Structure formats: C-alpha cells, structure tokens
C-alpha cells in the first residue's frame, strides 16, 4: 500500500477460517518537503534554496532511519504487534522489490 505519508509493505499469511495472521509489516515513511521549499523560495530565496538542498542531502538517510518493521501475529480479535529490530529484520527474508 502506498499513501501520501508512507508506503506499507506486508508479507505473510492470514487464515480466514481460524481468523489468525502471521504477517511482517515494513513501514517506509515518505519524506518530501518540495512544496515547502517552493513556498520558502517565494518568501525568501535563500531559505528556499537551503530547504531544497537539505532535502536533497538528508531525504534518504531520514527515510532509512525512520523505516520500521513489525511482526503481526495471533488472532484477529487480539493481534500481537511486536517491533522487529533492524538487525533481526535484515537477517530474515526482506520483502522483495525494494522500496517504492
């Protein structure tokens, strides 16, 4: 799923008959200050240029730092959501296809 503020990748299985799931969820935030840079550029060209350059340099590192992985399992009525550490997430199979 891809939304305005994040892309959510899900991999796993759901059992409709028993109403249970075992899913790995990866949330990748979308960081884009392009519109803000344009507004700043109209008001103050130096602020607009600085904002644009900061976004150009820092966008990917900020996305990488703020990407989160979770394991969702258990019943639909009482799901267990537990965070997956970065080292644990890399050692297991990652969703194929990379980042959107």
Coordinates of C-alpha atoms in Angstrom, one line a residue:
X1 CA 0.0 0.0 0.0
X2 CA 1.3 3.5 -0.8
X3 CA -0.1 6.6 0.8
X4 CA 0.8 10.2 1.0
X5 CA 2.9 9.9 4.1
X6 CA 4.2 6.3 3.9
X7 CA 4.4 3.1 2.0
X8 CA 3.5 -0.1 3.9
X9 CA 4.8 -3.4 2.7
X10 CA 3.2 -6.6 4.0
X11 CA 4.3 -10.2 3.6
X12 CA 2.9 -13.3 5.3
X13 CA -0.3 -15.2 5.6
X14 CA -3.8 -14.9 7.0
X15 CA -6.1 -17.8 7.9
X16 CA -9.6 -16.7 7.3
X17 CA -11.2 -19.9 8.7
X18 CA -9.4 -19.6 12.1
X19 CA -9.2 -15.7 11.9
X20 CA -5.4 -15.6 12.5
X21 CA -2.5 -14.0 10.8
X22 CA 1.3 -14.1 10.7
X23 CA 2.5 -11.0 8.8
X24 CA 5.7 -9.0 8.6
X25 CA 4.9 -5.3 8.1
X26 CA 7.5 -2.7 6.9
X27 CA 6.6 1.0 7.1
X28 CA 8.7 3.2 4.9
X29 CA 7.9 7.0 5.5
X30 CA 7.7 9.4 2.6
X31 CA 9.7 12.5 3.3
X32 CA 9.2 15.2 0.8
X33 CA 9.4 18.9 1.5
X34 CA 9.3 20.1 -2.1
X35 CA 6.2 22.2 -1.7
X36 CA 7.6 23.8 1.4
X37 CA 10.8 24.6 -0.5
X38 CA 8.8 26.4 -3.2
X39 CA 6.9 28.4 -0.6
X40 CA 10.1 29.3 1.2
X41 CA 11.7 30.2 -2.1
X42 CA 8.9 32.8 -2.9
X43 CA 9.2 34.3 0.5
X44 CA 13.0 34.1 1.0
X45 CA 15.1 32.7 -1.9
X46 CA 18.0 31.8 0.5
X47 CA 15.6 29.8 2.8
X48 CA 14.1 28.0 -0.2
X49 CA 17.4 27.0 -1.6
X50 CA 18.7 25.9 1.8
X51 CA 15.5 23.8 2.3
X52 CA 15.8 22.3 -1.1
X53 CA 19.5 21.3 -0.6
X54 CA 18.8 20.0 2.9
X55 CA 16.1 17.8 1.5
X56 CA 18.3 16.6 -1.4
X57 CA 21.1 15.6 1.0
X58 CA 19.1 14.3 4.0
X59 CA 16.0 12.7 2.5
X60 CA 17.3 9.2 2.0
X61 CA 19.1 9.0 5.4
X62 CA 16.0 10.2 7.2
X63 CA 13.8 7.6 5.4
X64 CA 16.3 4.8 6.3
X65 CA 16.4 5.9 9.9
X66 CA 12.7 6.1 10.3
X67 CA 11.7 2.9 8.5
X68 CA 10.1 0.4 10.9
X69 CA 9.4 -3.3 10.8
X70 CA 6.7 -5.2 12.8
X71 CA 5.5 -8.7 13.2
X72 CA 1.7 -9.1 13.5
X73 CA 0.5 -12.5 14.6
X74 CA -2.2 -14.1 16.7
X75 CA -6.0 -13.9 16.4
X76 CA -7.8 -11.1 14.7
X77 CA -9.6 -10.3 17.9
X78 CA -6.3 -10.0 19.9
X79 CA -3.4 -9.4 17.5
X80 CA 0.1 -9.2 18.8
X81 CA 2.2 -6.5 17.3
X82 CA 5.9 -6.6 18.0
X83 CA 8.7 -4.5 16.6
X84 CA 11.5 -6.2 14.7
X85 CA 14.9 -4.8 15.2
X86 CA 16.9 -3.7 12.2
X87 CA 19.5 -6.5 12.6
X88 CA 16.8 -9.1 13.0
X89 CA 14.8 -7.8 10.0
X90 CA 17.9 -7.9 7.7
X91 CA 18.7 -11.5 8.7
X92 CA 15.3 -12.7 7.8
X93 CA 13.8 -12.5 4.4
X94 CA 13.0 -8.9 3.4
X95 CA 10.1 -8.0 1.1
X96 CA 11.1 -8.4 -2.5
X97 CA 11.1 -5.4 -4.8
X98 CA 12.9 -2.9 -2.6
X99 CA 11.5 0.5 -1.7
X100 CA 8.7 2.1 -3.7

